Coordinates of N, CA and C in Angstrom, one line a residue:
X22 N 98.3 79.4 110.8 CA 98.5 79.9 109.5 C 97.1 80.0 108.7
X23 N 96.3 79.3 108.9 CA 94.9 79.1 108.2 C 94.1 80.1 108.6
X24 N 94.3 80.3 110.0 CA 93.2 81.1 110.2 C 93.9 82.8 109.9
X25 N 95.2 83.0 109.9 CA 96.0 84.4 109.6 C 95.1 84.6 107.9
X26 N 95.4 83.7 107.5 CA 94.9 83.5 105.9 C 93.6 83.7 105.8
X27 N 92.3 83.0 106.6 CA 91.1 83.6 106.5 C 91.0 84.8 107.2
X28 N 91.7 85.5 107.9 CA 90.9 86.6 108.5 C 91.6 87.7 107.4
X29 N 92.7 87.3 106.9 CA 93.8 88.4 106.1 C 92.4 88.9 104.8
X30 N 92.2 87.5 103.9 CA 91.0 87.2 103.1 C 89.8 88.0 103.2
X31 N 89.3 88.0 104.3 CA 88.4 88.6 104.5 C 88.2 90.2 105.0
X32 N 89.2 90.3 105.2 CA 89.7 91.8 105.8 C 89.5 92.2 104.5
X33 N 90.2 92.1 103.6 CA 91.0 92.9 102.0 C 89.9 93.1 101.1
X34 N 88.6 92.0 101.2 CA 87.5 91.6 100.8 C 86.3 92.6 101.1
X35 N 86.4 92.5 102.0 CA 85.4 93.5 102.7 C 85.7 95.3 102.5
X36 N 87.0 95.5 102.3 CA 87.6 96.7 102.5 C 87.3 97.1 101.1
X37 N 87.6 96.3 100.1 CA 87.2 96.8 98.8 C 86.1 96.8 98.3
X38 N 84.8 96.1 98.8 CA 83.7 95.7 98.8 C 82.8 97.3 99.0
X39 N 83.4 97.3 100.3 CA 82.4 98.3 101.0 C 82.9 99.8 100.1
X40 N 84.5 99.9 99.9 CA 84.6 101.1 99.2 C 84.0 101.2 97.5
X41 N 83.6 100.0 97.3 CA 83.3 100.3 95.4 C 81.6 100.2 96.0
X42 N 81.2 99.7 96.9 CA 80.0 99.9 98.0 C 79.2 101.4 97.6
X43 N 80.4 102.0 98.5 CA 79.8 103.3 98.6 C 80.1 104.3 97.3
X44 N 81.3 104.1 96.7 CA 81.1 104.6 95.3 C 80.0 104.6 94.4
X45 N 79.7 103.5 94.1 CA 78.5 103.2 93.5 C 77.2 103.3 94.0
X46 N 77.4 103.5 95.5 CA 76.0 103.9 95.8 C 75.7 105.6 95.5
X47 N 76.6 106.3 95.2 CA 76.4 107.1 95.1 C 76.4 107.9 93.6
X48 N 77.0 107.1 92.9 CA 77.3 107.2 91.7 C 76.9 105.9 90.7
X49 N 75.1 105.8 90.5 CA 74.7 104.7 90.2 C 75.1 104.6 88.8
X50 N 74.6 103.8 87.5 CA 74.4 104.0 86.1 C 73.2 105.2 85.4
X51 N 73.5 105.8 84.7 CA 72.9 106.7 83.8 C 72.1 106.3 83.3
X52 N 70.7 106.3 83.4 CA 70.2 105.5 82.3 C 70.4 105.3 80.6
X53 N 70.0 106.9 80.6 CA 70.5 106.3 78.8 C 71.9 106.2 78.3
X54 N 73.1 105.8 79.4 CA 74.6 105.5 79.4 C 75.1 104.3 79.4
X55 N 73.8 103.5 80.0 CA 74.4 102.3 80.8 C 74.7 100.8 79.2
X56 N 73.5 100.7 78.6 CA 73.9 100.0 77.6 C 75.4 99.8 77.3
X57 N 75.7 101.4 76.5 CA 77.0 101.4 76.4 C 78.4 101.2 77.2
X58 N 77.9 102.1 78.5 CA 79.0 101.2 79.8 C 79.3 99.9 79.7
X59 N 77.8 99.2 79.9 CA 77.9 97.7 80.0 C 78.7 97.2 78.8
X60 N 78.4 97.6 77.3 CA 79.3 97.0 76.5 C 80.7 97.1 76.3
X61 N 81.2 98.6 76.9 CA 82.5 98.7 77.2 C 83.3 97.9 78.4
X62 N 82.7 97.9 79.2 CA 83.3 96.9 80.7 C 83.5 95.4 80.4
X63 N 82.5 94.8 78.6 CA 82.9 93.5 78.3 C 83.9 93.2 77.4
X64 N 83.9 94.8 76.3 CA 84.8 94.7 75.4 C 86.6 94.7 75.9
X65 N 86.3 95.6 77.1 CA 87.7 96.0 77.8 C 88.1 94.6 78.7
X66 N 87.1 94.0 79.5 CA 87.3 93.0 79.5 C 87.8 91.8 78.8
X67 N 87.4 91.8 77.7 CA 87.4 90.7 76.5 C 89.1 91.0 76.4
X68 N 89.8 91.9 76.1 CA 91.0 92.3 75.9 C 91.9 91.6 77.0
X69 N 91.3 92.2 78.2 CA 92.4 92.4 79.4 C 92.5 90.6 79.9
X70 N 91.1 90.3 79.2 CA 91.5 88.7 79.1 C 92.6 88.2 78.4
X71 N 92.7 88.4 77.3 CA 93.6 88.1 76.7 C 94.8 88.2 76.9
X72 N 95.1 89.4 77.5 CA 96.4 90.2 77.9 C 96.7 89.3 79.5
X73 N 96.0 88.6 80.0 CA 96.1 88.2 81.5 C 96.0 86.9 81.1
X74 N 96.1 85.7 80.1 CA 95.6 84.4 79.8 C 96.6 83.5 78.4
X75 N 96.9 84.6 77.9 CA 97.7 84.2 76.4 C 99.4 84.4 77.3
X76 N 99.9 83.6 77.4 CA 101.6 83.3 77.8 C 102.9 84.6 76.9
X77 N 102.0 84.7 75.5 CA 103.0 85.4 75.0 C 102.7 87.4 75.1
X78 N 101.8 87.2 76.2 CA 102.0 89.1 76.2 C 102.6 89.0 78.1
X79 N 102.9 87.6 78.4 CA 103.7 88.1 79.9 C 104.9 87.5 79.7
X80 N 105.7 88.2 80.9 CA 107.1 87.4 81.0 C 107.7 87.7 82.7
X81 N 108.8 86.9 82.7 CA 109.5 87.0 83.9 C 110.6 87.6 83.9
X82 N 111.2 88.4 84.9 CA 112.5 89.3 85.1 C 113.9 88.2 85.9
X83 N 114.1 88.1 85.6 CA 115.5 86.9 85.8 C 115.9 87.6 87.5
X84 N 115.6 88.8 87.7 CA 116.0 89.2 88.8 C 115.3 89.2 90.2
X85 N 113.9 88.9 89.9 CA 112.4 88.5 90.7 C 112.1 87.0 90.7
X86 N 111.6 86.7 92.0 CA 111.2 85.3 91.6 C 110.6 84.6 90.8
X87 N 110.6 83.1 90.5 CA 110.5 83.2 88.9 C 108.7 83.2 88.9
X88 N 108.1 83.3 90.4 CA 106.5 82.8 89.6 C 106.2 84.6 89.8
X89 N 106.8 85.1 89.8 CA 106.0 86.9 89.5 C 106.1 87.0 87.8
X90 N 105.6 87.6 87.9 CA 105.1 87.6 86.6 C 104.9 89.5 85.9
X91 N 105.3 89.6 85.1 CA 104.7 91.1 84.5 C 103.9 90.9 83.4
X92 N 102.3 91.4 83.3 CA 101.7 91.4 82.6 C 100.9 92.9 82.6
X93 N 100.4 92.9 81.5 CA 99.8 94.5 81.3 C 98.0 94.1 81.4
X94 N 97.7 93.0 81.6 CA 96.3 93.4 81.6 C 95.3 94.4 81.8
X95 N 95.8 95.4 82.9 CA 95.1 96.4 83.3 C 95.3 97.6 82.7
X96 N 96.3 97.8 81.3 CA 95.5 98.9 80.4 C 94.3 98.8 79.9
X97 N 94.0 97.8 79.1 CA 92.4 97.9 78.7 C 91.2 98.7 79.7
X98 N 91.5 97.7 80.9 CA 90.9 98.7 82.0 C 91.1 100.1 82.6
X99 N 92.1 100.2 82.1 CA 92.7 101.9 82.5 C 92.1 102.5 81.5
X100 N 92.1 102.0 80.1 CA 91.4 102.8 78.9 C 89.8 102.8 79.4
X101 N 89.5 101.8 80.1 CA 87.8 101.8 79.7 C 87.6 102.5 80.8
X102 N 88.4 102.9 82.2 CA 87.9 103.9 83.1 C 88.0 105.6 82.9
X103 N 89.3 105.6 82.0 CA 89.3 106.9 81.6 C 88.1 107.1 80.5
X104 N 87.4 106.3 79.8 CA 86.8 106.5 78.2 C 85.3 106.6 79.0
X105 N 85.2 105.7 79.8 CA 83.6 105.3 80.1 C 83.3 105.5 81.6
X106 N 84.1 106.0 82.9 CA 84.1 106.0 83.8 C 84.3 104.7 84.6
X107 N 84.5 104.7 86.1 CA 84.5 103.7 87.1 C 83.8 102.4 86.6
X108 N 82.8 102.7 86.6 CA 81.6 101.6 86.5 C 82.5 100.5 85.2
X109 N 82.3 101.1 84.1 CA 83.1 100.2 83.0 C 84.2 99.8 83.3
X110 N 85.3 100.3 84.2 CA 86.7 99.8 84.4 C 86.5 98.3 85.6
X111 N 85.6 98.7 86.1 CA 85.1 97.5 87.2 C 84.4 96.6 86.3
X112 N 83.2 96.4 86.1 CA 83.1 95.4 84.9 C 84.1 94.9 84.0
X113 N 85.0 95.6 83.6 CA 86.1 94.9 82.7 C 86.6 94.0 83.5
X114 N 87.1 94.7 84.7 CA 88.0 93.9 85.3 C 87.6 92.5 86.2
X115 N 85.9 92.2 86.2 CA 85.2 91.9 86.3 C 85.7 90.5 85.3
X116 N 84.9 91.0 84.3 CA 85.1 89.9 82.9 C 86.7 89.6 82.7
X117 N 87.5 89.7 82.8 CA 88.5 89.8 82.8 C 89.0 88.2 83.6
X118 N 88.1 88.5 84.7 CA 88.7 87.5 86.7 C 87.7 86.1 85.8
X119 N 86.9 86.9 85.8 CA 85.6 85.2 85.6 C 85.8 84.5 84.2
X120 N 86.6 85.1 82.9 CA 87.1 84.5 81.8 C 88.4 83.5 82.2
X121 N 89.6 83.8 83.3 CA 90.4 83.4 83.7 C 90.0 82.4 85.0
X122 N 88.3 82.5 85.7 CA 88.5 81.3 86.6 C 88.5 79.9 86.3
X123 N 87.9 79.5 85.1 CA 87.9 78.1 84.7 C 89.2 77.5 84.3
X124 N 90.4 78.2 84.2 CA 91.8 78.1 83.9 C 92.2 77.7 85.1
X125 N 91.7 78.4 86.4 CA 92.6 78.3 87.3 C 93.5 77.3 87.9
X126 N 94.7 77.5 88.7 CA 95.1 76.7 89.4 C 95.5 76.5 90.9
X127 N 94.9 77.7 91.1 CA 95.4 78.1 92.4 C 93.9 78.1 93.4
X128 N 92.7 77.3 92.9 CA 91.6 77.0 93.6 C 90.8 78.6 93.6
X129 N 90.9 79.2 92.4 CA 90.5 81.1 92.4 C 91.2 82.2 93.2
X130 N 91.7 81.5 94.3 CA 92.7 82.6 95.4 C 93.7 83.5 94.4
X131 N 94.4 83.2 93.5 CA 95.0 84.0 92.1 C 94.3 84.9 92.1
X132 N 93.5 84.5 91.1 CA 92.9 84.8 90.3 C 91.9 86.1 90.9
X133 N 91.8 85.6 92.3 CA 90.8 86.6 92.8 C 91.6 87.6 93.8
X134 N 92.6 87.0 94.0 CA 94.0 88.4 94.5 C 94.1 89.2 93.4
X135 N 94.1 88.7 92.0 CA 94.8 89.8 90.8 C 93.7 90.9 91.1
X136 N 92.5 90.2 91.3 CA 91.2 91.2 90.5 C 91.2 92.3 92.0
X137 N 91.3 92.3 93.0 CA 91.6 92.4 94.2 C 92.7 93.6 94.1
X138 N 93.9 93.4 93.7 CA 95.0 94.0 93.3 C 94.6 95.1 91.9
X139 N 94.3 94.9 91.0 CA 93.7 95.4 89.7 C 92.9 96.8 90.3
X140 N 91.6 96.1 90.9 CA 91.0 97.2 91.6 C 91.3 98.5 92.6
X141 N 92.2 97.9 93.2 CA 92.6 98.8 94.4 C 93.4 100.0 93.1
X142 N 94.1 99.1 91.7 CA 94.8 99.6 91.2 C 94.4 101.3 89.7
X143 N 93.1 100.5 89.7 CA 92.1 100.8 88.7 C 91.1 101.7 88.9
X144 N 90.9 101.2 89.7 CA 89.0 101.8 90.3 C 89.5 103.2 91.0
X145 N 91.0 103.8 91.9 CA 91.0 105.0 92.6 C 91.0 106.3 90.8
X146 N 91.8 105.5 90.3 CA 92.0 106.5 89.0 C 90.8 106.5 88.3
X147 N 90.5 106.0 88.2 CA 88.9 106.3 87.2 C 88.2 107.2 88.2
X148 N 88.0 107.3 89.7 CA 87.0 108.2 90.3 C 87.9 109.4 90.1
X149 N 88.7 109.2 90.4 CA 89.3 110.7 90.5 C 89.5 111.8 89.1
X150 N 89.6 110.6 87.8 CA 89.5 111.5 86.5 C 88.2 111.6 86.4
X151 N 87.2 110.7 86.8 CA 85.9 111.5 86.4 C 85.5 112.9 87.1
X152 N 86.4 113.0 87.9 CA 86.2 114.0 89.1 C 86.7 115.6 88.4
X153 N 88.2 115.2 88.1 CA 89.1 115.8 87.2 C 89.5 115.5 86.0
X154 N 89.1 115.8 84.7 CA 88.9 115.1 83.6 C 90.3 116.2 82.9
X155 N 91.4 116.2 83.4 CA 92.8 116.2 82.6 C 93.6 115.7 83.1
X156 N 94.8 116.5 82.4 CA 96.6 116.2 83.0 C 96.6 115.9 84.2
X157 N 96.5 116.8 85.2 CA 96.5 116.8 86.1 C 95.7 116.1 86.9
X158 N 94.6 115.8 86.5 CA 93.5 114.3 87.5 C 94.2 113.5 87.1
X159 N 94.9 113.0 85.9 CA 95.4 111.9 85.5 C 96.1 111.6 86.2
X160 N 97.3 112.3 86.6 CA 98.6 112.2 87.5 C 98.2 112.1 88.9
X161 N 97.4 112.5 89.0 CA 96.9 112.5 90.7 C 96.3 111.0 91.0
X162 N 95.2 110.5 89.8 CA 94.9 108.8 89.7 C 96.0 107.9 89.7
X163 N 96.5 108.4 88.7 CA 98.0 107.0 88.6 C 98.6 107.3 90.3
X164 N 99.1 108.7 90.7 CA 99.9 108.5 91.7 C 99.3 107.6 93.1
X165 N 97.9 108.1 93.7 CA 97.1 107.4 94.5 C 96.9 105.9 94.1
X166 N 96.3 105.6 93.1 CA 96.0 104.1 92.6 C 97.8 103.1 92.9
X167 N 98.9 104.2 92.4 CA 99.6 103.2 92.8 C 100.1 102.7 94.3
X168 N 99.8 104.2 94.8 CA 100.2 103.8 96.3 C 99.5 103.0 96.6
X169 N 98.1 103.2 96.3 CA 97.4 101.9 97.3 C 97.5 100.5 96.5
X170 N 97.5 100.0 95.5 CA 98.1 99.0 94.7 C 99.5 98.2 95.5
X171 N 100.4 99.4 95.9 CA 101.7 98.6 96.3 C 101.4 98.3 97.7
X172 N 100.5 99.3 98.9 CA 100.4 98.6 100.1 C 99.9 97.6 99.7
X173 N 98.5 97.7 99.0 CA 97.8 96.5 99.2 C 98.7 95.4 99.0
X174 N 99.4 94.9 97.6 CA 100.2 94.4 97.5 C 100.3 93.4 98.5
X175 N 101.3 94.4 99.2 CA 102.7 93.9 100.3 C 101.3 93.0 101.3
X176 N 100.3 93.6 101.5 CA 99.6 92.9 102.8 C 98.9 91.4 102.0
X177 N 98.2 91.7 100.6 CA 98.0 90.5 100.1 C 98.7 89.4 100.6
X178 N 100.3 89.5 99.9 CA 100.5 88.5 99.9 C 101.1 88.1 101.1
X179 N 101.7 89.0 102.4 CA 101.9 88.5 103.4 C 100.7 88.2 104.5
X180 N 99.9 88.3 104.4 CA 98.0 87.8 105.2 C 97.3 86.9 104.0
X181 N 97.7 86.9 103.1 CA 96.7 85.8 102.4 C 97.5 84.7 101.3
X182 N 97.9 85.6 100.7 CA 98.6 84.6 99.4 C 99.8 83.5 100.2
X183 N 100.8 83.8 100.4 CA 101.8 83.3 101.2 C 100.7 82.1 101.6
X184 N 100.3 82.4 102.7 CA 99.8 81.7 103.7 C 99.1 80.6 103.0
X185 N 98.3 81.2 101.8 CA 97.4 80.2 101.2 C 98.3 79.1 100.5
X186 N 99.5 79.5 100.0 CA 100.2 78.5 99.1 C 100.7 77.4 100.3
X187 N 101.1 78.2 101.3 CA 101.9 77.1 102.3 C 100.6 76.3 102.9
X188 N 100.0 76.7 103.2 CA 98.6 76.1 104.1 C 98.1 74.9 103.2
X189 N 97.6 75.7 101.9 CA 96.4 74.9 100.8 C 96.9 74.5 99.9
X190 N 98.1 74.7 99.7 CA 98.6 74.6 98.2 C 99.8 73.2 98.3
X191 N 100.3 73.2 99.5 CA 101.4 72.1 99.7 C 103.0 72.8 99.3
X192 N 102.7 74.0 99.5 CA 104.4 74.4 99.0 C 105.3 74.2 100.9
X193 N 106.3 73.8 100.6 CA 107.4 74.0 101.4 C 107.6 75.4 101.6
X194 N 107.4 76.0 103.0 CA 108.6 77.2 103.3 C 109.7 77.0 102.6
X195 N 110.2 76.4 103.1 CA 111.6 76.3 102.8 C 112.0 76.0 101.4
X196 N 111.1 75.8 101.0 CA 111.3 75.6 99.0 C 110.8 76.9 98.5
X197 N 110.0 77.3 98.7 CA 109.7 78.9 98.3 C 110.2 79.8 98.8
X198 N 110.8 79.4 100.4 CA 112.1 80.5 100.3 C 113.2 80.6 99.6
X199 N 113.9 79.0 99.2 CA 114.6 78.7 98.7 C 114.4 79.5 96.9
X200 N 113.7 79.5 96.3 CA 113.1 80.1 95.0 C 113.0 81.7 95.0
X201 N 112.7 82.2 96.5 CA 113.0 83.5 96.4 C 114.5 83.9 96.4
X202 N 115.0 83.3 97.1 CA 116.3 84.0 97.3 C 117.3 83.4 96.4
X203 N 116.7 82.6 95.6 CA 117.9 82.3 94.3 C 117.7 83.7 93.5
X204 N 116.8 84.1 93.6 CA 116.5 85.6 92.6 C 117.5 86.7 93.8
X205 N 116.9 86.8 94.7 CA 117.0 87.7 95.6 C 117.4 87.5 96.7
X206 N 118.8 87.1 96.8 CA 119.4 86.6 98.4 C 119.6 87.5 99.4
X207 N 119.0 88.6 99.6 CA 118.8 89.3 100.3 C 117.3 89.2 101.3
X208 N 116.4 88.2 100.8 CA 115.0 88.1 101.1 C 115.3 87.4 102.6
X209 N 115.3 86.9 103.8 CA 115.7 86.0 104.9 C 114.3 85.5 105.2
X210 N 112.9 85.7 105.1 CA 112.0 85.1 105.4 C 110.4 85.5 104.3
X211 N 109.5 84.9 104.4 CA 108.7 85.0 103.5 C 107.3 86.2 104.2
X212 N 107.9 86.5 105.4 CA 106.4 87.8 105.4 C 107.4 89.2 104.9
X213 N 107.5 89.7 106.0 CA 107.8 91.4 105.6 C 109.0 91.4 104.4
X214 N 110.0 90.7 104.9 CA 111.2 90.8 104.2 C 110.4 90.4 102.5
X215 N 110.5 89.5 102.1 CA 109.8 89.3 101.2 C 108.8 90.4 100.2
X216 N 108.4 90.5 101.2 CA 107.1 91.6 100.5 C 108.1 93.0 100.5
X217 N 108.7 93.7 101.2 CA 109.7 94.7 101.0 C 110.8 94.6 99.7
X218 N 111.1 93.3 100.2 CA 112.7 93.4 98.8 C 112.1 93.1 97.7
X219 N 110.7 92.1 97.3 CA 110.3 91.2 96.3 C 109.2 92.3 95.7
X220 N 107.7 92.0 96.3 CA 106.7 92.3 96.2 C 106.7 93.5 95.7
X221 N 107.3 94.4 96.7 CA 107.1 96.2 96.6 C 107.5 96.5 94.6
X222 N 109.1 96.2 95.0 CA 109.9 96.7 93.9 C 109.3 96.0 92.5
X223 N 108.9 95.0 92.4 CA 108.1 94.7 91.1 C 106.9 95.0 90.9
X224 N 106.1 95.3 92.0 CA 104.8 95.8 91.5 C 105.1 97.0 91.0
X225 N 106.2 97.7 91.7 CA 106.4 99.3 91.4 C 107.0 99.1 89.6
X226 N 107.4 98.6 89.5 CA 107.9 98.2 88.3 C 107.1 98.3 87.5
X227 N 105.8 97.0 87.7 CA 105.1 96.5 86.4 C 103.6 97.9 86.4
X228 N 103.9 98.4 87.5 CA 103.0 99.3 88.0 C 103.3 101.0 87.0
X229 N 104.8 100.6 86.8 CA 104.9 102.1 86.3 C 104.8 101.7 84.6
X230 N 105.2 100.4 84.7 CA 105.2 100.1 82.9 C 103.2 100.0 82.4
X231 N 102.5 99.8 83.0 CA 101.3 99.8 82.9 C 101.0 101.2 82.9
X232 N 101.3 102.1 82.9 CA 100.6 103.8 83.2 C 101.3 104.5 82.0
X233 N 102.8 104.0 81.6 CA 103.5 104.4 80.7 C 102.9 104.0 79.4
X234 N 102.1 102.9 79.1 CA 102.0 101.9 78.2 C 100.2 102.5 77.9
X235 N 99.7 102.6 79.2 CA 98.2 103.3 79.2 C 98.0 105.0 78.8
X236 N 98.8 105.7 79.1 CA 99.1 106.5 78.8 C 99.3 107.3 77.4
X237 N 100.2 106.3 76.6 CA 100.5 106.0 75.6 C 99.4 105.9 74.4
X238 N 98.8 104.9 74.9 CA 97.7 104.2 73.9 C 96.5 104.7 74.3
X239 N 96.2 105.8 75.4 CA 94.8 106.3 75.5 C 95.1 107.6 74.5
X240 N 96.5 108.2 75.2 CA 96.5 109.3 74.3 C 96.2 109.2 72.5
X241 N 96.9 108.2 72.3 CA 96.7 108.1 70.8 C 95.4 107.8 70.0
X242 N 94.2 107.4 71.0 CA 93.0 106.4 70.8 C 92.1 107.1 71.1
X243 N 92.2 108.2 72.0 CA 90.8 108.6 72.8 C 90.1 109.5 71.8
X244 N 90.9 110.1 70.8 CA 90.0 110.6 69.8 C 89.2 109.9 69.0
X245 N 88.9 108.7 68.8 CA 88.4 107.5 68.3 C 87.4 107.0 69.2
X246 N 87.5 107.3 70.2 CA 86.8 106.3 71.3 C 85.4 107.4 72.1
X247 N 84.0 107.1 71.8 CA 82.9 107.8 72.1 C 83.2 107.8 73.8
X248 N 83.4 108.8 74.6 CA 83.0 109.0 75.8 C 81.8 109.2 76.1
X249 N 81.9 108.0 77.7 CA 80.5 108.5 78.3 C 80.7 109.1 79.9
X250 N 79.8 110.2 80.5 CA 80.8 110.1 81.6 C 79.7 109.3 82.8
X251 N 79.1 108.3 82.5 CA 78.1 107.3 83.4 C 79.3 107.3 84.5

């Protein structure tokens, strides 16, 4: 199990690494943009802190297991990738992980799957509206970002998370299975099944209320908000 968990870790690590890698290598900072980038990636940060750390902007669905969680953190960052490009939505989400690791409880592995998850979820739509700067790039971001958001997802947490809780964490199988399937008794074991009945359908969930909610509050704001396209 430990070692399924370090190679899972390391796989997902690397894969996002090397893709925001070559993004940015090719698409460095602007010089006379970057200031402002940088201050939007802390401001958007500063937010999505808040939104990912204060108890009363998340909640739980009576019908999902109870430690999933729906939170919106990742509009701020959806605002600061459409407003300011890639670079700023990665920095937010950035500030965002490292304002929440001193809280942690889960030894950063959380904490550093959200940011993990965020990005896969964040970073495809910001390239592609810088690419395509309307309706239509928009729709094409959200739709890609989410696909890859929900695989990633499903593999997270069956190669790393899972593993890490039972391995490092001291949870029972059998007690976290037990806690899934009081929500969802249709779950029979904690890799695929799990991630299919559980994982999928609530990320899809909190995935579509985040785009609805981003959507919403860019349209209403972005005339307010100085774009840069760094």
């Amino acid at each position: 199990m430990e070692t399924r968990y370090l190679l899972g870790l390391l796989v997902i690590i690397a894969l996002i690494a090397t893709t925001a890698w070559l993004y940015f290598k090719e698409h460095p900072f602007k010089k006379g943009s970057s200031p402002r980038v940088i201050a939007a990636g802390a401001m958007f940060g500063a937010l999505s802190a808040i939104l990912y750390v204060v108890p009363v902007f998340t909640f739980n669905l009576p019908f999902f297991p109870s430690f999933l969680s729906i939170h919106f953190d990742e509009v701020p960052s959806f605002i600061a990738a459409f407003a300011y490009g890639p670079w700023a939505a990665m920095l937010s989400l950035l500030v965002k992980t490292l304002i929440k690791l001193p809280m942690t409880s889960t030894a950063c592995v959380g904490e550093l799957g959200d940011f993990c998850l965020s990005l896969l979820f964040v970073l495809p739509s910001a390239i592609i509206y810088k690419k395509k700067r309307n309706l239509k790039g928009v729709a094409i971001g959200f739709g890609v970002s989410t696909v890859l958001q929900l695989l990633g997802s499903m593999l997270l947490n069956v190669y790393v998370l899972i593993p890490f809780y039972l391995s490092f964490m001291g949870f029972s199988y059998e007690a976290l299975l037990a806690i899934c399937q009081t929500a969802m008794p249709g779950i029979t074991n904690l890799d695929w099944s799990y991630a299919i009945i559980a994982v999928l359908p609530f990320n899809l969930l909190k995935d579509s209320l985040v785009i609805v909610i981003t959507f919403l509050v860019y349209k209403g704001t972005h005339k307010y908000i100085k774009p840069s396209r760094a």
